[in-house]
Short mmCIF file of C-alpha atoms in Angstrom, two decimals:
data_model
loop_
_atom_site.label_atom_id
_atom_site.label_comp_id
_atom_site.label_asym_id
_atom_site.label_seq_id
_atom_site.Cartn_x
_atom_site.Cartn_y
_atom_site.Cartn_z
CA MET A 161 51.38 -52.06 -26.78
CA HIS A 162 48.55 -50.18 -28.41
CA ASP A 163 48.29 -50.21 -32.21
CA ALA A 164 48.95 -46.81 -33.72
CA THR A 165 45.85 -45.03 -35.02
CA PRO A 166 45.87 -43.86 -38.66
CA LEU A 167 46.37 -40.25 -37.48
CA ILE A 168 49.42 -41.04 -35.34
CA ALA A 169 50.86 -43.43 -37.95
CA THR A 170 50.47 -40.80 -40.69
CA ILE A 171 52.12 -38.02 -38.65
CA VAL A 172 54.97 -40.21 -37.42
CA GLY A 173 55.52 -41.98 -40.73
CA GLY A 174 55.34 -38.75 -42.73
CA LEU A 175 57.74 -36.79 -40.53
CA VAL A 176 60.24 -39.65 -40.12
CA LEU A 177 60.35 -40.41 -43.85
CA ALA A 178 60.55 -36.68 -44.65
CA PHE A 179 63.50 -36.31 -42.29
CA VAL A 180 65.35 -39.31 -43.74
CA PHE A 181 64.89 -38.38 -47.40
CA GLY A 182 65.24 -34.66 -46.70
CA ALA A 183 68.61 -35.30 -45.04
CA ILE A 184 69.72 -37.43 -47.99
CA ALA A 185 68.66 -34.70 -50.43
CA HIS A 186 70.54 -32.09 -48.41
CA ARG A 187 73.60 -34.31 -48.32
CA LEU A 188 73.47 -34.62 -52.12
CA ARG A 189 73.02 -30.83 -52.37
CA LEU A 190 69.54 -31.21 -53.80
CA PRO A 191 66.51 -29.15 -52.67
CA VAL A 192 65.11 -30.68 -49.45
CA LEU A 193 61.68 -30.45 -51.08
CA ALA A 194 62.80 -33.29 -53.34
CA GLY A 195 63.35 -35.43 -50.25
CA TYR A 196 59.94 -34.57 -48.82
CA LEU A 197 58.21 -35.42 -52.11
CA LEU A 198 60.12 -38.72 -52.39
CA ALA A 199 59.06 -39.52 -48.82
CA GLY A 200 55.46 -39.09 -49.95
CA VAL A 201 55.99 -41.39 -52.94
CA VAL A 202 57.41 -44.06 -50.61
CA ALA A 203 54.46 -43.67 -48.23
CA GLY A 204 51.93 -43.61 -51.07
CA PRO A 205 49.77 -46.42 -52.45
CA PHE A 206 51.72 -46.77 -55.71
CA THR A 207 54.89 -48.15 -54.08
CA PRO A 208 55.32 -51.30 -51.95
CA GLY A 209 55.70 -51.19 -48.19
CA TYR A 210 54.21 -48.72 -45.71
CA VAL A 211 51.15 -46.82 -46.94
CA ALA A 212 49.97 -43.75 -45.01
CA ASP A 213 46.35 -42.62 -44.85
CA ALA A 214 46.03 -40.23 -47.80
CA GLY A 215 42.88 -38.56 -46.47
CA ILE A 216 44.45 -37.74 -43.10
CA ALA A 217 47.68 -36.62 -44.77
CA GLN A 218 45.73 -34.18 -46.93
CA GLU A 219 43.91 -32.73 -43.92
CA LEU A 220 47.20 -32.26 -42.07
CA ALA A 221 48.60 -30.57 -45.16
CA ASP A 222 45.58 -28.24 -45.24
CA LEU A 223 46.41 -27.19 -41.68
CA GLY A 224 49.90 -26.30 -42.84
CA VAL A 225 48.57 -24.13 -45.66
CA ILE A 226 46.19 -22.38 -43.23
CA LEU A 227 49.01 -21.60 -40.78
CA LEU A 228 51.27 -20.47 -43.61
CA MET A 229 48.70 -18.03 -45.01
CA PHE A 230 48.00 -16.79 -41.49
CA GLY A 231 51.72 -16.04 -41.07
CA VAL A 232 51.77 -14.15 -44.37
CA GLY A 233 48.75 -12.12 -43.30
CA LEU A 234 50.58 -11.10 -40.11
CA HIS A 235 53.23 -9.36 -42.22
CA PHE A 236 50.74 -7.92 -44.69
CA SER A 237 48.52 -4.89 -44.19
CA LEU A 238 45.47 -3.78 -46.12
CA LYS A 239 47.56 -0.85 -47.32
CA ASP A 240 50.13 -3.28 -48.77
CA LEU A 241 47.38 -5.24 -50.50
CA LEU A 242 45.79 -2.14 -52.04
CA ALA A 243 49.20 -0.82 -53.09
CA VAL A 244 49.71 -3.72 -55.51
CA LYS A 245 46.10 -4.17 -56.66
CA SER A 246 46.76 -2.30 -59.90
CA ILE A 247 49.21 -5.00 -61.03
CA SER A 248 48.11 -8.07 -59.05
CA ILE A 249 44.47 -8.10 -60.18
CA PRO A 250 44.96 -7.69 -63.95
CA GLY A 251 48.25 -9.61 -63.79
CA ALA A 252 46.78 -12.68 -62.12
CA ALA A 253 43.68 -12.58 -64.33
CA GLY A 254 45.76 -12.27 -67.50
CA GLN A 255 48.24 -14.98 -66.54
CA MET A 256 45.44 -17.37 -65.53
CA GLY A 257 43.67 -16.68 -68.82
CA VAL A 258 46.81 -17.44 -70.86
CA ALA A 259 47.59 -20.65 -68.93
CA THR A 260 43.98 -21.85 -69.16
CA GLY A 261 43.99 -21.17 -72.89
CA MET A 262 47.19 -23.18 -73.36
CA GLY A 263 45.70 -26.05 -71.38
CA MET A 264 42.60 -25.98 -73.60
CA VAL A 265 44.77 -26.05 -76.73
CA LEU A 266 46.61 -29.10 -75.36
CA GLY A 267 43.28 -30.75 -74.58
CA TRP A 268 42.01 -30.01 -78.09
CA ALA A 269 45.17 -31.55 -79.58
CA LEU A 270 44.56 -34.68 -77.49
CA GLY A 271 40.90 -34.88 -78.47
CA TRP A 272 39.55 -34.06 -75.01
CA PRO A 273 36.11 -32.47 -74.58
CA LEU A 274 36.16 -28.67 -74.36
CA ALA A 275 35.03 -28.67 -70.72
CA GLN A 276 37.82 -31.07 -69.72
CA GLY A 277 40.42 -28.89 -71.44
CA PHE A 278 39.06 -25.85 -69.59
CA VAL A 279 39.27 -27.48 -66.15
CA PHE A 280 42.71 -28.90 -66.94
CA GLY A 281 44.01 -25.50 -68.08
CA LEU A 282 42.50 -23.74 -65.07
CA ALA A 283 44.27 -26.19 -62.75
CA LEU A 284 47.56 -25.44 -64.52
CA SER A 285 47.09 -21.70 -64.03
CA VAL A 286 47.19 -21.43 -60.23
CA ALA A 287 50.44 -21.57 -58.24
CA SER A 288 51.08 -23.37 -54.96
CA THR A 289 50.91 -21.11 -51.93
CA VAL A 290 53.33 -23.24 -49.93
CA VAL A 291 56.02 -23.43 -52.62
CA LEU A 292 55.85 -19.73 -53.46
CA LEU A 293 55.90 -18.48 -49.90
CA ARG A 294 58.69 -20.84 -48.87
CA ALA A 295 60.86 -19.51 -51.67
CA MET A 296 60.03 -15.92 -50.69
CA GLU A 297 60.70 -16.52 -47.00
CA GLU A 298 64.06 -18.18 -47.66
CA ARG A 299 65.14 -15.04 -49.52
CA ARG A 300 63.42 -12.67 -47.07
CA LEU A 301 61.42 -11.13 -49.89
CA LEU A 302 57.95 -11.13 -48.34
CA ASP A 303 58.29 -7.54 -47.11
CA SER A 304 59.73 -6.32 -50.41
CA ASP A 305 57.88 -4.90 -53.40
CA ARG A 306 58.41 -8.19 -55.25
CA GLY A 307 57.00 -10.14 -52.30
CA ARG A 308 53.92 -7.94 -52.00
CA ILE A 309 53.12 -8.30 -55.69
CA ALA A 310 53.52 -12.08 -55.46
CA VAL A 311 51.27 -12.34 -52.40
CA GLY A 312 48.68 -10.03 -53.97
CA TRP A 313 48.80 -12.22 -57.08
CA LEU A 314 48.20 -15.29 -54.88
CA ILE A 315 45.18 -13.68 -53.22
CA VAL A 316 43.60 -12.92 -56.60
CA GLU A 317 44.21 -16.54 -57.69
CA ASP A 318 42.72 -17.73 -54.41
CA LEU A 319 39.55 -15.69 -54.98
CA ALA A 320 39.30 -17.03 -58.53
CA MET A 321 39.59 -20.60 -57.23
CA VAL A 322 36.91 -19.98 -54.60
CA LEU A 323 34.57 -18.99 -57.42
CA ALA A 324 35.67 -21.92 -59.61
CA LEU A 325 35.15 -24.53 -56.88
CA VAL A 326 31.63 -23.27 -56.21
CA LEU A 327 30.69 -23.04 -59.88
CA LEU A 328 32.26 -26.27 -61.16
CA PRO A 329 29.40 -28.60 -60.11
CA ALA A 330 26.87 -26.16 -61.60
CA ILE A 331 28.89 -25.88 -64.83
CA GLY A 332 29.12 -29.68 -65.03
CA GLY A 333 25.34 -29.93 -64.76
CA PHE A 334 24.81 -27.05 -67.21
CA LEU A 335 27.00 -28.80 -69.80
CA GLY A 336 25.24 -32.08 -69.17
CA THR A 337 28.42 -33.82 -68.02
CA GLY A 338 27.65 -34.00 -64.32
CA GLN A 339 26.73 -37.06 -62.30
CA GLY A 340 23.00 -36.95 -62.91
CA GLY A 341 20.49 -34.54 -61.34
CA PRO A 342 18.59 -31.62 -62.89
CA VAL A 343 20.43 -29.37 -65.34
CA PRO A 344 20.61 -25.78 -64.02
CA SER A 345 19.44 -22.93 -66.21
CA MET A 346 21.57 -19.93 -67.17
CA SER A 347 19.72 -17.77 -64.63
CA GLU A 348 20.47 -20.31 -61.88
CA LEU A 349 24.12 -20.31 -62.92
CA LEU A 350 24.28 -16.50 -62.76
CA THR A 351 22.54 -16.56 -59.39
CA THR A 352 25.18 -18.96 -58.07
CA VAL A 353 27.93 -16.60 -59.29
CA GLY A 354 26.24 -13.60 -57.65
CA LEU A 355 25.78 -15.40 -54.34
CA THR A 356 29.42 -16.53 -54.28
CA ILE A 357 30.76 -13.03 -54.95
CA GLY A 358 28.34 -11.60 -52.38
CA LYS A 359 29.54 -14.01 -49.68
CA VAL A 360 33.18 -13.12 -50.33
CA VAL A 361 32.39 -9.38 -50.13
CA LEU A 362 30.41 -9.92 -46.93
CA PHE A 363 33.27 -11.89 -45.35
CA VAL A 364 35.80 -9.18 -46.20
CA ALA A 365 33.45 -6.51 -44.79
CA VAL A 366 32.99 -8.43 -41.53
CA MET A 367 36.75 -8.84 -41.15
CA LEU A 368 37.43 -5.16 -41.82
CA VAL A 369 34.67 -3.87 -39.54
CA VAL A 370 34.59 -6.46 -36.73
CA GLY A 371 37.78 -8.50 -37.02
CA LYS A 372 40.03 -5.45 -37.21
CA ARG A 373 38.85 -4.42 -33.74
CA VAL A 374 38.07 -7.71 -32.01
CA ILE A 375 41.17 -9.72 -32.96
CA PRO A 376 43.84 -7.20 -31.78
CA TRP A 377 41.82 -6.50 -28.62
CA THR A 378 41.60 -10.24 -27.83
CA LEU A 379 45.32 -10.69 -28.35
CA GLN A 380 46.14 -7.73 -26.12
CA ALA A 381 43.82 -8.99 -23.37
CA VAL A 382 45.34 -12.49 -23.41
CA SER A 383 48.86 -11.06 -23.41
CA ALA A 384 48.01 -9.06 -20.29
CA SER A 385 47.34 -12.34 -18.46
CA GLY A 386 51.07 -13.10 -18.60
CA SER A 387 50.56 -16.69 -19.73
CA ARG A 388 52.66 -17.57 -22.77
CA GLU A 389 50.81 -20.85 -23.19
CA LEU A 390 47.45 -19.07 -23.27
CA PHE A 391 48.80 -16.50 -25.73
CA ARG A 392 50.03 -19.24 -28.08
CA LEU A 393 46.66 -20.98 -27.81
CA ALA A 394 44.83 -17.72 -28.56
CA VAL A 395 46.88 -17.16 -31.71
CA LEU A 396 46.16 -20.67 -33.01
CA ALA A 397 42.49 -20.47 -32.02
CA ILE A 398 42.05 -17.21 -33.94
CA ALA A 399 43.92 -18.45 -37.01
CA LEU A 400 42.11 -21.79 -37.27
CA GLY A 401 38.77 -20.49 -35.97
CA VAL A 402 38.50 -17.66 -38.49
CA ALA A 403 39.63 -19.98 -41.32
CA PHE A 404 37.03 -22.58 -40.35
CA GLY A 405 34.29 -19.97 -39.91
CA ALA A 406 35.12 -18.35 -43.25
CA ALA A 407 34.78 -21.70 -45.03
CA HIS A 408 31.55 -22.79 -43.37
CA LEU A 409 29.71 -19.47 -43.03
CA PHE A 410 30.82 -17.64 -46.15
CA ASP A 411 31.98 -20.48 -48.47
CA VAL A 412 35.40 -18.81 -48.59
CA SER A 413 38.52 -20.97 -48.72
CA PHE A 414 40.38 -21.83 -45.51
CA GLU A 415 43.47 -20.12 -46.93
CA LEU A 416 41.74 -16.81 -47.60
CA GLY A 417 40.11 -16.84 -44.17
CA ALA A 418 43.44 -17.48 -42.46
CA PHE A 419 45.12 -14.72 -44.48
CA PHE A 420 42.57 -12.13 -43.38
CA ALA A 421 42.77 -13.35 -39.77
CA GLY A 422 46.53 -12.78 -39.88
CA MET A 423 46.14 -9.40 -41.56
CA MET A 424 43.72 -8.22 -38.86
CA MET A 425 46.01 -9.56 -36.11
CA GLY A 426 48.81 -7.63 -37.79
CA GLU A 427 47.12 -4.45 -36.55
CA SER A 428 48.23 -5.45 -33.05
CA LYS A 429 51.64 -4.53 -31.64
CA LEU A 430 51.97 -8.20 -30.68
CA SER A 431 51.92 -9.43 -34.28
CA GLN A 432 55.65 -10.24 -34.31
CA ARG A 433 55.28 -12.40 -31.22
CA ALA A 434 52.25 -14.11 -32.76
CA ALA A 435 54.29 -14.93 -35.88
CA GLU A 436 57.06 -16.47 -33.79
CA GLU A 437 54.60 -18.62 -31.83
CA THR A 438 53.12 -20.19 -34.99
CA LEU A 439 56.44 -20.77 -36.77
CA PRO A 440 57.26 -24.30 -35.48
CA LEU A 441 53.80 -25.69 -36.26
CA ARG A 442 53.77 -24.02 -39.65
CA ASP A 443 57.09 -25.60 -40.65
CA ALA A 444 56.06 -29.07 -39.45
CA PHE A 445 52.73 -29.06 -41.29
CA ALA A 446 54.33 -27.56 -44.41
CA VAL A 447 56.57 -30.64 -44.54
CA LEU A 448 53.48 -32.86 -44.34
CA PHE A 449 52.02 -30.88 -47.24
CA PHE A 450 54.84 -31.96 -49.53
CA VAL A 451 54.62 -35.53 -48.26
CA SER A 452 50.90 -35.56 -49.08
CA ILE A 453 51.64 -34.40 -52.64
CA GLY A 454 54.16 -37.20 -53.09
CA MET A 455 51.54 -39.73 -51.94
CA LEU A 456 49.25 -38.73 -54.80
CA PHE A 457 51.89 -39.33 -57.45
CA ASN A 458 51.56 -42.40 -59.66
CA PRO A 459 54.98 -42.90 -61.33
CA GLY A 460 53.33 -45.06 -63.99
CA ILE A 461 51.75 -42.05 -65.69
CA VAL A 462 55.21 -40.78 -66.71
CA VAL A 463 55.89 -44.06 -68.53
CA GLN A 464 52.42 -44.32 -70.07
CA HIS A 465 52.04 -40.70 -71.25
CA PRO A 466 55.47 -39.01 -71.13
CA TRP A 467 54.73 -36.47 -73.89
CA ILE A 468 51.50 -35.28 -72.30
CA VAL A 469 53.28 -34.82 -68.95
CA LEU A 470 56.10 -32.93 -70.71
CA ALA A 471 53.62 -30.64 -72.49
CA ALA A 472 51.85 -29.87 -69.21
CA CYS A 473 55.20 -29.11 -67.55
CA LEU A 474 56.15 -26.74 -70.36
CA ILE A 475 52.87 -24.86 -69.94
CA ILE A 476 53.55 -24.46 -66.20
CA VAL A 477 57.27 -23.70 -66.24
CA VAL A 478 57.64 -21.87 -69.57
CA GLY A 479 54.26 -20.69 -70.87
CA LYS A 480 52.83 -19.42 -67.59
CA SER A 481 56.14 -17.80 -66.58
CA LEU A 482 56.55 -15.98 -69.90
CA ALA A 483 53.00 -14.66 -69.59
CA ALA A 484 53.67 -13.40 -66.05
CA TYR A 485 56.98 -11.83 -67.09
CA ALA A 486 55.40 -10.01 -70.03
CA ILE A 487 52.53 -8.71 -67.89
CA VAL A 488 54.79 -7.42 -65.08
CA ARG A 489 57.10 -5.73 -67.60
CA ALA A 490 54.08 -4.20 -69.36
CA PHE A 491 53.23 -2.48 -66.08
CA GLY A 492 56.64 -0.82 -66.07
CA ARG A 493 58.26 -2.95 -63.37
CA PRO A 494 62.02 -3.72 -63.63
CA PRO A 495 63.28 -7.04 -65.05
CA LYS A 496 64.30 -8.28 -61.58
CA THR A 497 60.72 -7.93 -60.31
CA ALA A 498 59.28 -9.54 -63.45
CA LEU A 499 61.70 -12.47 -63.26
CA THR A 500 60.94 -13.01 -59.56
CA ILE A 501 57.18 -13.13 -60.18
CA ALA A 502 57.62 -15.38 -63.21
CA THR A 503 59.85 -17.79 -61.27
CA SER A 504 57.47 -17.80 -58.29
CA LEU A 505 54.54 -18.84 -60.46
CA ALA A 506 56.38 -21.59 -62.38
CA GLN A 507 54.73 -24.37 -60.36
CA ILE A 508 51.29 -25.61 -59.27
CA GLY A 509 50.04 -27.12 -56.04
CA GLU A 510 47.21 -27.47 -53.58
CA PHE A 511 44.37 -25.66 -55.38
CA SER A 512 45.19 -27.52 -58.58
CA PHE A 513 44.72 -30.84 -56.76
CA ILE A 514 41.46 -29.72 -55.16
CA LEU A 515 40.15 -28.52 -58.51
CA ALA A 516 41.24 -31.73 -60.24
CA GLY A 517 39.57 -33.90 -57.58
CA LEU A 518 36.33 -31.96 -57.88
CA GLY A 519 36.54 -32.08 -61.68
CA VAL A 520 36.75 -35.88 -61.61
CA SER A 521 33.85 -36.15 -59.15
CA VAL A 522 31.50 -34.05 -61.33
CA GLY A 523 32.55 -35.74 -64.57
CA LEU A 524 34.44 -32.79 -66.08
CA LEU A 525 37.93 -34.31 -65.82
CA SER A 526 39.15 -37.82 -66.59
CA ALA A 527 41.34 -39.82 -64.21
CA GLN A 528 44.10 -39.76 -66.84
CA ALA A 529 44.06 -35.95 -66.99
CA ARG A 530 44.17 -35.81 -63.18
CA ASP A 531 47.23 -38.10 -63.06
CA VAL A 532 48.99 -35.99 -65.72
CA LEU A 533 48.24 -32.90 -63.66
CA LEU A 534 49.72 -34.47 -60.51
CA ALA A 535 52.85 -35.60 -62.37
CA ALA A 536 53.34 -32.11 -63.83
CA ALA A 537 52.88 -30.62 -60.37
CA ILE A 538 55.59 -32.85 -58.88
CA VAL A 539 58.02 -31.99 -61.67
CA SER A 540 57.30 -28.25 -61.42
CA ILE A 541 57.78 -28.25 -57.64
CA LEU A 542 61.11 -30.05 -58.03
CA ILE A 543 62.28 -27.64 -60.74
CA ASN A 544 61.18 -24.46 -58.96
CA PRO A 545 64.04 -24.29 -56.38
CA LEU A 546 66.54 -24.74 -59.22
CA LEU A 547 64.91 -21.85 -61.09
CA PHE A 548 65.22 -19.69 -57.99
CA ILE A 549 68.91 -20.58 -57.65
CA THR A 550 69.43 -19.48 -61.26
CA LEU A 551 67.50 -16.28 -60.53
CA ASP A 552 69.62 -15.58 -57.43
CA ARG A 553 72.79 -15.86 -59.50
CA TRP A 554 71.38 -13.58 -62.17
CA VAL A 555 70.35 -10.99 -59.58
CA ALA A 556 73.75 -11.16 -57.87
CA LYS A 557 75.56 -10.72 -61.20
CA HIS A 558 73.23 -7.94 -62.30
CA ASP A 559 73.70 -6.03 -59.03
CA ALA A 560 77.46 -6.59 -59.14
CA ASP A 561 77.66 -5.19 -62.68
CA ALA A 562 75.64 -2.09 -61.79
CA PRO A 563 77.88 1.02 -61.95
CA ASP A 564 78.79 2.61 -58.62
CA GLU A 565 76.38 0.22 -56.93
CA HIS A 566 78.81 -1.35 -54.48
CA PRO A 567 81.97 0.79 -54.11
CA ILE A 568 84.84 -1.06 -52.48
CA VAL A 569 85.47 0.22 -48.96
CA LYS A 570 88.25 -0.55 -46.48
CA GLY A 571 88.50 -0.67 -42.72
CA HIS A 572 84.74 -1.07 -42.56
CA THR A 573 82.34 -3.16 -40.49
CA VAL A 574 80.15 -5.52 -42.49
CA LEU A 575 76.64 -5.75 -41.01
CA VAL A 576 74.46 -8.65 -42.16
CA GLY A 577 70.78 -7.97 -41.57
CA PHE A 578 68.93 -4.67 -41.17
CA GLY A 579 66.06 -5.82 -38.96
CA ARG A 580 65.29 -4.70 -35.41
CA VAL A 581 68.69 -5.63 -33.99
CA GLY A 582 70.55 -4.67 -37.15
CA ARG A 583 69.08 -1.17 -37.10
CA ARG A 584 70.24 -0.62 -33.51
CA VAL A 585 73.73 -1.86 -34.33
CA PHE A 586 73.78 0.39 -37.39
CA ALA A 587 72.75 3.43 -35.33
CA GLU A 588 75.45 2.81 -32.70
CA LEU A 589 78.19 2.31 -35.31
CA SER A 590 77.05 5.41 -37.21
CA ALA A 591 77.23 7.47 -34.02
CA LEU A 592 80.85 6.37 -33.65
CA GLY A 593 81.58 7.46 -37.21
CA ALA A 594 82.64 3.95 -38.26
CA PRO A 595 82.38 3.06 -41.97
CA ILE A 596 79.64 0.44 -42.50
CA LEU A 597 78.65 -1.88 -45.33
CA VAL A 598 75.24 -3.54 -44.98
CA ILE A 599 74.23 -6.81 -46.64
CA GLU A 600 70.44 -7.09 -46.93
CA THR A 601 67.85 -8.80 -49.14
CA ASP A 602 64.80 -6.65 -48.33
CA GLU A 603 64.35 -4.06 -51.05
CA ASP A 604 62.58 -1.53 -48.82
CA ALA A 605 65.42 -1.64 -46.28
CA VAL A 606 67.97 -1.26 -49.07
CA ARG A 607 66.08 1.71 -50.46
CA GLU A 608 65.98 3.31 -47.01
CA LEU A 609 69.72 2.85 -46.54
CA ARG A 610 70.57 4.24 -49.96
CA GLU A 611 68.32 7.26 -49.51
CA GLY A 612 70.03 7.95 -46.18
CA GLY A 613 73.43 7.71 -47.86
CA GLU A 614 75.12 6.70 -44.60
CA ALA A 615 76.32 3.26 -45.66
CA ASP A 616 77.30 1.15 -48.63
CA VAL A 617 74.79 -1.60 -49.39
CA VAL A 618 75.08 -5.02 -51.04
CA ILE A 619 71.85 -6.81 -52.01
CA GLY A 620 71.77 -10.57 -51.66
CA ASN A 621 72.10 -13.60 -49.41
CA ALA A 622 75.20 -13.11 -47.25
CA ALA A 623 75.86 -16.87 -47.21
CA ALA A 624 76.65 -16.73 -50.94
CA GLY A 625 80.30 -16.37 -51.89
CA PRO A 626 79.79 -13.67 -54.58
CA VAL A 627 77.84 -11.48 -52.14
CA LEU A 628 80.53 -11.72 -49.45
CA ALA A 629 83.16 -11.01 -52.11
CA GLU A 630 81.35 -7.75 -52.94
CA ALA A 631 81.51 -6.80 -49.27
CA ASN A 632 85.34 -6.87 -49.51
CA LEU A 633 85.84 -8.99 -46.38
CA ALA A 634 89.59 -9.00 -47.02
CA ALA A 635 89.78 -5.33 -45.99
CA ALA A 636 86.98 -5.36 -43.39
CA ARG A 637 87.53 -4.58 -39.73
CA ALA A 638 84.81 -6.94 -38.48
CA LEU A 639 81.65 -8.82 -39.45
CA ILE A 640 78.45 -8.55 -37.42
CA VAL A 641 75.76 -11.16 -38.16
CA ALA A 642 72.48 -9.67 -36.90
CA VAL A 643 70.00 -12.03 -38.59
CA PRO A 644 67.70 -13.76 -36.06
CA ASP A 645 67.67 -17.25 -37.61
CA PRO A 646 70.59 -19.28 -36.13
CA PHE A 647 70.77 -21.58 -39.16
CA GLU A 648 70.95 -18.67 -41.60
CA GLY A 649 73.43 -16.92 -39.33
CA GLY A 650 75.51 -20.08 -39.12
CA GLN A 651 75.73 -20.31 -42.91
CA VAL A 652 76.97 -16.71 -43.08
CA VAL A 653 79.55 -17.31 -40.33
CA ARG A 654 80.85 -20.46 -42.00
CA ALA A 655 81.12 -18.82 -45.44
CA ALA A 656 82.86 -15.73 -44.01
CA ARG A 657 85.30 -17.79 -41.94
CA ALA A 658 86.25 -19.78 -45.05
CA LEU A 659 86.98 -16.56 -46.94
CA ARG A 660 88.96 -14.91 -44.14
CA PRO A 661 90.19 -17.03 -41.19
CA ASP A 662 91.38 -14.06 -39.06
CA LEU A 663 88.26 -11.87 -39.36
CA PRO A 664 86.52 -10.94 -36.07
CA ILE A 665 82.96 -12.28 -36.43
CA ILE A 666 80.23 -11.31 -33.94
CA ALA A 667 76.89 -13.14 -34.11
CA ARG A 668 73.64 -13.13 -32.14
CA ALA A 669 71.94 -16.11 -30.51
CA HIS A 670 68.66 -16.90 -28.76
CA SER A 671 69.84 -19.86 -26.68
CA SER A 672 72.92 -21.56 -25.32
CA ASP A 673 72.60 -24.25 -28.01
CA CYS A 674 72.68 -21.56 -30.70
CA MET A 675 75.76 -20.06 -29.07
CA GLY A 676 77.57 -23.38 -29.35
CA HIS A 677 76.38 -23.88 -32.92
CA LEU A 678 77.64 -20.46 -34.06
CA SER A 679 80.92 -20.81 -32.17
CA ARG A 680 81.64 -24.18 -33.80
CA LEU A 681 81.07 -22.65 -37.22
CA GLY A 682 83.65 -19.95 -36.59
CA ALA A 683 82.10 -17.00 -34.72
CA SER A 684 84.69 -15.12 -32.65
CA GLU A 685 82.05 -13.83 -30.23
CA VAL A 686 78.41 -14.82 -29.79
CA VAL A 687 76.04 -12.47 -27.96
CA TYR A 688 73.21 -14.28 -26.18
CA GLY A 689 70.33 -11.83 -25.75
CA GLU A 690 68.87 -13.24 -22.53
CA GLU A 691 72.31 -13.52 -20.95
CA GLU A 692 73.15 -9.89 -21.75
CA LEU A 693 69.74 -8.79 -20.48
CA ALA A 694 70.24 -10.63 -17.19
CA ARG A 695 73.72 -9.14 -16.76
CA ARG A 696 72.43 -5.60 -17.31
CA MET A 697 69.52 -6.11 -14.89
CA VAL A 698 71.96 -7.29 -12.20
CA GLU A 699 74.16 -4.26 -12.82
CA VAL A 700 71.21 -1.91 -12.35
CA ALA A 701 69.89 -3.75 -9.28
CA SER A 702 73.23 -4.12 -7.53
CA PRO A 703 74.13 -1.38 -5.01
CA ALA A 704 77.07 0.84 -5.82
CA PRO A 705 80.28 -0.28 -4.15
CA VAL A 706 80.83 1.47 -0.84
CA ALA A 707 84.19 3.16 -0.40
CA THR A 708 85.98 2.12 2.76
CA SER A 709 88.70 4.07 4.52
CA HIS A 710 91.79 2.40 5.84
CA HIS A 711 93.53 3.61 8.97
#
């Protein structure tokens, strides 16, 4: 038997441990992220037993972030980005400034050099892309106004980090704290800033002028070949190729390059298919991202410096969130939007680690400060899902208390999901004059439904008991689950069946396995898309029955 290479051992060990501890966390009704992080701690160098290759784990995690940002770009247009620039740019800048200032105050209180406090505070100011987008995707908020503001905020933070990572070595030398070498002058420092900004602007211009035409055309040409394998390969090649080229030709981060690649591919009519093709890889590498974070964690720092870790956590979870909330409210946005943005940003992640590592290498950050930063990151990532659960309950209660928001109807059909399939179902039911109540999380879809005035609408996750209670299932005629994700659909079916055992429940599936899964959870009827398509094609192709005369 061949010995496993570090790459294979890291992938296998990371995924197996993540599955084991993720399943345990799920069983204990804890966020699965907690299981993934604990898997990383077990595989890390600070605990006995198996130790994965930290360098390889980090590179695999970087792939996950690239694919994740590419997927976000697919659902994001330049118009969406420009629509939120008025709040995302000053909001992100203001929030980062407040968080950096708080980090510097903490550093001053601890007797750290000013430069160390600045780098430490800057690392506390930037949120994790993976954590934020996962939370948004779970709640289907990416296409909402709240989701667009959050993503725009992330892009601004990303650009700020690109500048910081380029300037940090120069700043270290300018302050005389770098690892030897000539000290740059102020003019050299300003030149470095100008070159960095110029490269970012040039990259964006190239993507808007060339990428906007070449990428959709390439995707269309490959799709015309009829090869699904080649199409999937083209999507991955474009995502990773543009990200790599952006980093090496323009000194732009992998994440920003992948985001723009996705945004340009979003101009193609095949963008939805491209998103579906990258989903499995994105999820797998996102898991490895959390495992890689856990590997960096040294539990000893919590025992050695508990108060410093606590102070850093308070800056991330409380200070940064309050700043974001105040800024969003100052721009006239409703409390729900402000709370969502504040909750989304109450954590730190990948850019913080990169910045901390670079800070240590150029002599601007001590190893102790780096370990405190990593501990605070772990704690904030573990707390963040709990904050979102609290937010979900607040939103559900707030919407339920709104006057005339959700009038109780009877004899209605409850439709969960207003996507492509849900819209068709809605149109058919409306044509029949049937009363409909729609459960949806996307704010734009809810706004569209309310403006049309053709249906009652409940905002929220249909798998939650309070949301289903608002839909008045006790008096409903039927429940149609039109969401595409079989796991999400299964949760809705199970919750509805528990509330009303005799309710007719119709769900959609993409495979025979999904059909069985939904049926076991309580669906009365499961519609399998490919099966229905095949049946209809046979009906059209079959000759009409010939009448025969009997003598």
